[in-house]
Structures are given as C-alpha cells and as structure tokens.
XYZ file of C-alpha atoms in Angstrom:
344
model
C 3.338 34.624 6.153
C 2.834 36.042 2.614
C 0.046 33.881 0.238
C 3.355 32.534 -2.174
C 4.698 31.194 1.526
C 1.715 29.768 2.944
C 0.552 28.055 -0.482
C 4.242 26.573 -0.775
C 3.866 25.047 2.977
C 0.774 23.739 1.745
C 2.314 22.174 -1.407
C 5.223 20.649 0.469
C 2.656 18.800 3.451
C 0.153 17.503 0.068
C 3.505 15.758 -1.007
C 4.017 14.222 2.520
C 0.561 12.614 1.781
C 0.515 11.596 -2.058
C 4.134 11.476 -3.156
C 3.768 14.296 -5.835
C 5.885 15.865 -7.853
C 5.797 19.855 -6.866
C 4.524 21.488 -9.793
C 1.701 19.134 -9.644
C 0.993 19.303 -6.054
C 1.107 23.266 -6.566
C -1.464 22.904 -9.787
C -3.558 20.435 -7.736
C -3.890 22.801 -4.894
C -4.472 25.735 -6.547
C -7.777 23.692 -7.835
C -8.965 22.318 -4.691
C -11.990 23.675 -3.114
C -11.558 24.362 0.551
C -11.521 22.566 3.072
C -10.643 19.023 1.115
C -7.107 19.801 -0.131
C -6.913 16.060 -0.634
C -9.922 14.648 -3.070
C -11.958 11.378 -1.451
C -13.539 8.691 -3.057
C -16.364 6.722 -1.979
C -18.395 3.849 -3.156
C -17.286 1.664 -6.148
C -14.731 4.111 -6.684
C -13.567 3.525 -3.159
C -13.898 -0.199 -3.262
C -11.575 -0.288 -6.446
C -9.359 1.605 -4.731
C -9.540 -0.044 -1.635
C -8.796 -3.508 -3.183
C -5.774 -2.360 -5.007
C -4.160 -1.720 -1.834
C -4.919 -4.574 -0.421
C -3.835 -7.082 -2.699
C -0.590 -5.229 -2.627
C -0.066 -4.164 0.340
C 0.085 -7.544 2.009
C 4.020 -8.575 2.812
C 6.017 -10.521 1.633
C 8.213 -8.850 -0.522
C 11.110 -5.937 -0.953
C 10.612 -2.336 -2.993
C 11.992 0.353 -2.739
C 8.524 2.467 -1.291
C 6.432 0.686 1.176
C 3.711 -1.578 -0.538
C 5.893 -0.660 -3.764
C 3.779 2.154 -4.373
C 6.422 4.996 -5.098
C 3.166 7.844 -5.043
C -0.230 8.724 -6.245
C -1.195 11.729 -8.845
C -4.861 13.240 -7.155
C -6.829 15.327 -9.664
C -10.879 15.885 -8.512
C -12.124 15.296 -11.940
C -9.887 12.314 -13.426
C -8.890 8.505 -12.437
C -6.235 8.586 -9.827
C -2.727 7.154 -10.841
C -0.827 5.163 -9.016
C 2.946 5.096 -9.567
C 4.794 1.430 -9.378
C 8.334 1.034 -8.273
C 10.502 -0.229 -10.803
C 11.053 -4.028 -9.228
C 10.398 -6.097 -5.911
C 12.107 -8.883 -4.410
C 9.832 -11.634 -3.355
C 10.484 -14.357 0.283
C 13.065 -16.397 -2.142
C 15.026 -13.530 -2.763
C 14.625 -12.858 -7.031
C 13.433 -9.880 -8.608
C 10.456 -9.368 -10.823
C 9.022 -6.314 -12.527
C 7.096 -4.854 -9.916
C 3.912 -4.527 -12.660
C 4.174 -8.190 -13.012
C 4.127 -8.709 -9.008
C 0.903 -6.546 -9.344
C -0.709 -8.204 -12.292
C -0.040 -11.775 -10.523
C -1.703 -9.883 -7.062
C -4.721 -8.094 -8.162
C -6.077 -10.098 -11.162
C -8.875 -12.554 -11.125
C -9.427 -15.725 -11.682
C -10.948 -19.006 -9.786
C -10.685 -22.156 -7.935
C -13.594 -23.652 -9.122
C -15.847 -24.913 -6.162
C -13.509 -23.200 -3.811
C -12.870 -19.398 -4.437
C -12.072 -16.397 -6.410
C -8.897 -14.896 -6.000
C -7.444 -11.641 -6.966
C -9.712 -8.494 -6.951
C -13.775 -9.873 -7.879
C -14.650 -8.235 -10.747
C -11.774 -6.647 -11.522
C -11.123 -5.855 -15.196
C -8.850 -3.845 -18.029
C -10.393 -1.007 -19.246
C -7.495 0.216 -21.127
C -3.881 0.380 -21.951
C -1.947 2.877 -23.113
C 1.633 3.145 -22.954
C 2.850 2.638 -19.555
C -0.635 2.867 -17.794
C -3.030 0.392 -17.313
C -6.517 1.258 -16.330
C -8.364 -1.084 -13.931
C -12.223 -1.096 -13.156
C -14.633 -2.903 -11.464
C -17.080 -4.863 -13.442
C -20.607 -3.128 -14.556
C -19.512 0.314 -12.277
C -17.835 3.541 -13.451
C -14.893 3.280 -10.927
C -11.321 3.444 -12.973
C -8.093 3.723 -11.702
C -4.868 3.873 -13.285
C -1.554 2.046 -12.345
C 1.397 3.442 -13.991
C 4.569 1.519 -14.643
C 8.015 2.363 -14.944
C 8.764 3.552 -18.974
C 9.165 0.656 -21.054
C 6.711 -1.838 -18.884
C 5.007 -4.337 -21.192
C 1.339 -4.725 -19.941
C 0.157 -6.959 -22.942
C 2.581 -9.379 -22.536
C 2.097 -9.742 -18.978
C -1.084 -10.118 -18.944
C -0.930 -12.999 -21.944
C 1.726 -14.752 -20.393
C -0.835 -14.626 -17.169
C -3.575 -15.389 -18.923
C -1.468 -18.974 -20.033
C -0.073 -19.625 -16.991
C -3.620 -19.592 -15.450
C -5.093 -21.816 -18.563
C -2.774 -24.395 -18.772
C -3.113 -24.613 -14.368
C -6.719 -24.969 -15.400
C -7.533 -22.010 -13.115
C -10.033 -20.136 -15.289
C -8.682 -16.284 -15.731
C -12.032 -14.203 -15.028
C -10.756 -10.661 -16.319
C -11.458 -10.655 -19.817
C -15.044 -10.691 -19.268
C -17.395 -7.595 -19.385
C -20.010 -8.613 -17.015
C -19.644 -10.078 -13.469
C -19.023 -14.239 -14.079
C -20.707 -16.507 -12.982
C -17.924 -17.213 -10.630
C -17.172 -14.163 -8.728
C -21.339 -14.039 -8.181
C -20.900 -17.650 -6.812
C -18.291 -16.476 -4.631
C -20.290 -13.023 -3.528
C -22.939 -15.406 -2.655
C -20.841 -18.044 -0.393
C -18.654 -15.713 1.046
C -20.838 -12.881 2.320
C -19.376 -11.677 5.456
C -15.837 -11.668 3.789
C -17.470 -9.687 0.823
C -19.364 -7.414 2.788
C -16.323 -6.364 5.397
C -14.244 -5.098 2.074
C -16.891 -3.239 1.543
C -17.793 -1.637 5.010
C -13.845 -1.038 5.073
C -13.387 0.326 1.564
C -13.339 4.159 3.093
C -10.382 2.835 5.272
C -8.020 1.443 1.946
C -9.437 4.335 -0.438
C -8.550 7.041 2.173
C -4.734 5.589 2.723
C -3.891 4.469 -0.558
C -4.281 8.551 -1.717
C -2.005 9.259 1.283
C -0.164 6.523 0.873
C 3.589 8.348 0.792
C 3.169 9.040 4.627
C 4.519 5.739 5.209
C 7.501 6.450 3.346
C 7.797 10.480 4.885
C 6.368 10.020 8.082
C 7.394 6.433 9.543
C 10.316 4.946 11.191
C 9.415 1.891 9.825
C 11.780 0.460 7.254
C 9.088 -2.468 6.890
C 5.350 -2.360 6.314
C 2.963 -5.177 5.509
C -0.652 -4.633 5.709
C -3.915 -7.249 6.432
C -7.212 -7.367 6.980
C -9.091 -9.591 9.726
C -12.712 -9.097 11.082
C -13.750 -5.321 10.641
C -10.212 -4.043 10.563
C -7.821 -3.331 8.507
C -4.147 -4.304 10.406
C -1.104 -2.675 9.758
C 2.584 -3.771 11.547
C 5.310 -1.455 10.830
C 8.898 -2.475 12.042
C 11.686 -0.120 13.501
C 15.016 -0.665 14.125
C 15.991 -0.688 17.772
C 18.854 1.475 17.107
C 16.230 4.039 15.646
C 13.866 6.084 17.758
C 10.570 4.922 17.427
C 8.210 7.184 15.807
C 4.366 6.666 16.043
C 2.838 9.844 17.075
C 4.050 11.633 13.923
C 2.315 8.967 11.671
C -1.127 9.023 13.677
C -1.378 12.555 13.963
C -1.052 12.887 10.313
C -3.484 10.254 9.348
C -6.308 11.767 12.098
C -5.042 15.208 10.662
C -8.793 17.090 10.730
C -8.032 18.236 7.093
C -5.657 16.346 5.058
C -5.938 13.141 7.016
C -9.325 10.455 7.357
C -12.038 10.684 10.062
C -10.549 8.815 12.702
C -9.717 8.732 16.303
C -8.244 6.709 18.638
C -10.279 4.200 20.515
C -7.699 1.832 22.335
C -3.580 2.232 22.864
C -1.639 0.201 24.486
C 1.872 1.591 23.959
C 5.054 0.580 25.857
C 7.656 3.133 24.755
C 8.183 4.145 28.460
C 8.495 0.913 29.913
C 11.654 -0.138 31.409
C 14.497 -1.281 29.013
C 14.493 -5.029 27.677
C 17.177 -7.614 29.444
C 17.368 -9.364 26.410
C 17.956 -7.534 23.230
C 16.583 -10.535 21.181
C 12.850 -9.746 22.049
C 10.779 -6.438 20.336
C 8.098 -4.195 22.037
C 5.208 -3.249 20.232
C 2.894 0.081 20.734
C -0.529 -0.898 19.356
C -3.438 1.447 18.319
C -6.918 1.184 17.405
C -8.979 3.499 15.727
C -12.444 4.071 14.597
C -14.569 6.371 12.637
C -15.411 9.794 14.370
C -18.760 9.075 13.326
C -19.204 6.183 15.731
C -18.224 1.845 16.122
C -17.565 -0.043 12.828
C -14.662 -1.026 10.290
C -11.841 0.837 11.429
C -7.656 0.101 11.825
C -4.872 -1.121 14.136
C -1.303 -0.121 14.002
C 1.410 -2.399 15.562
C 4.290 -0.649 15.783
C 7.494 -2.965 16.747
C 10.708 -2.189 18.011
C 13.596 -4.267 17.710
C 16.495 -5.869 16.104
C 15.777 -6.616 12.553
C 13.225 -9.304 12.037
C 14.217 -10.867 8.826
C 17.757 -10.606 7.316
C 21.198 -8.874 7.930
C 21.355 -7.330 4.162
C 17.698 -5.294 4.676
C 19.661 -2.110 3.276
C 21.214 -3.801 0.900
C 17.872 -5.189 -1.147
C 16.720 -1.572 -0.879
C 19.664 -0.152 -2.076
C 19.522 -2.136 -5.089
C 15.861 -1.582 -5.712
C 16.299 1.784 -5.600
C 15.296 2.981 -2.131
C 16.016 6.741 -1.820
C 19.339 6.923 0.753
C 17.937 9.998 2.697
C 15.170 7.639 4.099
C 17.557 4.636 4.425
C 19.956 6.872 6.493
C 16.906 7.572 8.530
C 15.102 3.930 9.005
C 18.067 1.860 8.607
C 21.208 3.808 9.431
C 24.900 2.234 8.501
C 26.208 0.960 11.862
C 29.971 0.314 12.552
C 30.062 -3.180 10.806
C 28.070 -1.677 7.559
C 31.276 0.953 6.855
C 33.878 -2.462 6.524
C 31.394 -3.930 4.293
C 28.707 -5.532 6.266
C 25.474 -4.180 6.444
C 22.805 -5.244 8.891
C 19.568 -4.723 9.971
C-alpha cells in the first residue's frame, strides 16, 4: 500500500473513533507522534472530561447521536471540543435545545444539607460564539462544548441561574473558587467522590472515542451509569438486527487507538437456543479491567430484543436528525413501516 493509501486508511478508522470531519482527521494525524494516533488525557483534565460524559450520558432521552454527542475535534495542544446535536427529546416526549438539556445536566448547584448536583466545581471559563468553555474549579483542565450555530449560551445559563434562585437551590457556578458547598459535599461523600475519580481514565478515554457507538454498534439505544468501581453501559438491539458486540469491544481494547483494557468476565448467550417467547430479550454481558491489573473498570450489557420503549423509535430520530444510513442499519423499516407505521 502506497504512504497516500495507508495514511487515508488511517484517517478514515480516527473518524470511526472521534466523529471528525476528514480534512481534520488527516491534519490531526499528520501531527500525531507515533504510537498515540488518538491524544489522552489524564488527571483534572481527565476528570473534566470524564464528568461531562457522565452527566450526559445517562438515559433518558432521544438525539440523534448516542449520548447526543454528534463527535469530538482532538488536537494534542488545545481544549478538546465536543460537538452537540441540534435537539433531544426527553421521557415526556418534547424537545429542547440539546445545549439547554446539557446546561440543566452538568451545571452545579446544591441541596443544602443534602447534596451537590451537577458536575462539583464545575465552572464557565468562557463564551464565545457557539462554544462554551467549561473547567474545573482552581485546575487548568478546559474543555469546550460546541453548539449548533445560533445557540444562545447567555441566556441559558440566566434563565438557569433564575430558575435555580427562585427554587432556592443556590447555583454554585459563578464562583471562582471551590464553595463552601461542593467542599461540604467532597467531605460527606468520599467514596462517591473518590470512585469518579479512580474511574475518570475510563469516561476521558470514551468520550474522545465516543463516535464508535454511533459507527461501530448495533445498538439504536445507549444509556450509560456508574455503580461501585464501574462504569455500566446497556446498549439495545433490535431482534430483527444481528447483534453486534465483538466489533465494538475489539475496537475499544484496540492496542493503539483504543484504552488499556481487557476482558475479565463474559457471559454471552448469542449461541443459546432460540427464545419461545419473543416478548423476553437476551443479554451478552462483559467486564473489563485495566491491563495494568484490578480496579475501576466497565461492563457492557448488550440486549437483544423487541424494542423496549415505543413503536415510533425511528420516527423521534428521524426528526432529530439521525443520519438514515445508520437508521437503515440499527432500526431497519419492516413491512408495517412502508404503509406508514414504523416500529421498533
């Protein structure tokens, strides 16, 4: 293979992992030092990072990419961005601005004698245009979440801000130093505290290869959580789709572009005799762990089955703008979907 054809088969497997647009994959790569084609992060930059996916990755709503996150820009030397989806649709089926839905997710504020909620010590660091850039309290970390053109980050966050006030919930972000509050909460929550930290290489690490759940699943649903030391993922596939988990591990533990992980524990149930009722779902579940040794690590549950939620699933993702090559793949028309009907 000549070096234009190789580095072009590299370009196109960086944009299975971050979502990029070509020429900026090509740029990216032609930067990167071997053999880390795909820069890391690690301690407050991590945790940032970490966080962010968290708060959004954690169900209960509709966009048009998996966690809403339509891709990531990767550059070694500045802030990674993070490119929104236009809307989501939340459980009671209306549609916000997806930068709203992320504003009301990751900022802080408390329940006084109870907790903090949102990201602790989250704060704005800047805004301009379409970007807003997020950092943790007294660190360097920064991160930038880009909205669609047009998004209006100032009056989202006052209208927050308000909201929060007049619930008297006090809003935490407009501080410059850790409050009092988030320390309070640092101090009586310290196992929760300290497992987002230990896992903070685990969130970091997907988040930039966060597109592989839109390229490399058969999922058309994802929702994310974390319990204990691990961070739990449950992807759902239509029984009328082949389910796919080997191509999604084996890019994750990819020894270059993916994270340092293995598989400790599988129990997977794709060869097991068919179902007598088509009502129930199977699930292949995975664990994995750092190849360094026991710890903070991840668990897949990947279910197969008839649609868990709704009969209009394509539908919603139509209409938020869900790319029809991957709908044709996750959540193909079936006979009743071409007089009108579409189910899932």
């Amino acid at each position: 293979m000549s070096a234009g054809g190789r580095l072009s088969t590299l370009v196109r497997k960086r944009i299975t992992y971050t979502g990029e647009p070509y020429q900026f994959a090509l740029e990216a790569l032609k930067k990167a030092s071997a053999p880390t084609p795909l820069p890391d992060s690690g301690g407050d930059q991590a945790l940032l990072e970490s966080q962010v996916l968290s708060k959004l990755g954690d169900g209960g709503s509709w966009s048009a990419h998996p966690v809403g996150i339509a891709g990531v820009r990767l550059s070694p030397s500045k802030p990674i961005v993070i490119y929104l989806d236009s809307h989501v649709e939340l459980s009671r089926g209306e549609d916000y601005p997806l930068a709203w839905h992320a504003l009301d997710r990751l900022l802080p504020y408390a329940e006084p004698d109870t907790q903090v909620n949102g990201v602790l010590g989250l704060r704005i660091a800047a805004i301009r245009r379409n970007d807003l850039h997020l950092t943790l309290a007294e660190t360097g970390s920064r991160l930038i979440i880009r909205g669609i053109p047009g998004t209006r980050w100032e009056d989202y966050l006052d209208e927050r801000w308000e909201a929060l006030v007049t619930a008297h919930l006090p809003p935490l972000w407009r501080s410059r130093w850790i409050s009092e509050y988030e320390r309070q909460d640092e101090q009586s929550h310290p196992l929760v505290r300290g497992t987002e930290k230990d896992i903070a290489w685990v969130g970091a690490g997907l988040l930039r290869r966060i597109a592989l759940f839109h390229t490399s699943s058969s999922a058309y649903s994802t929702r994310s959580w974390i319990t204990g030391s691990e961070w739990i993922f449950e992807l759902d596939t239509r029984r009328d789709v082949r389910l796919d988990h080997d191509t999604l591990l084996a890019k994750l533990s990819d020894p270059v572009w993916g994270l340092p992980l293995h598989i400790v524990e599988r129990h997977c149930t794709c060869d097991d005799p068919p179902l007598q009722d088509d009502r129930y779902m199977r699930q292949c579940t995975y664990d994995l762990a750092h190849n360094d040794g026991p710890g903070a690590g991840m668990q897949f549950r990947f279910r197969w089955g008839p649609g868990v939620y709704d009969k209009d699933t394509r539908k919603q993702l139509e209409r938020l703008g869900a790319d029809t090559g991957w709908l044709d793949r996750v959540l193909p028309r079936t006979p009743q979907s071409s007089r009108g009907e579409v189910t899932s």
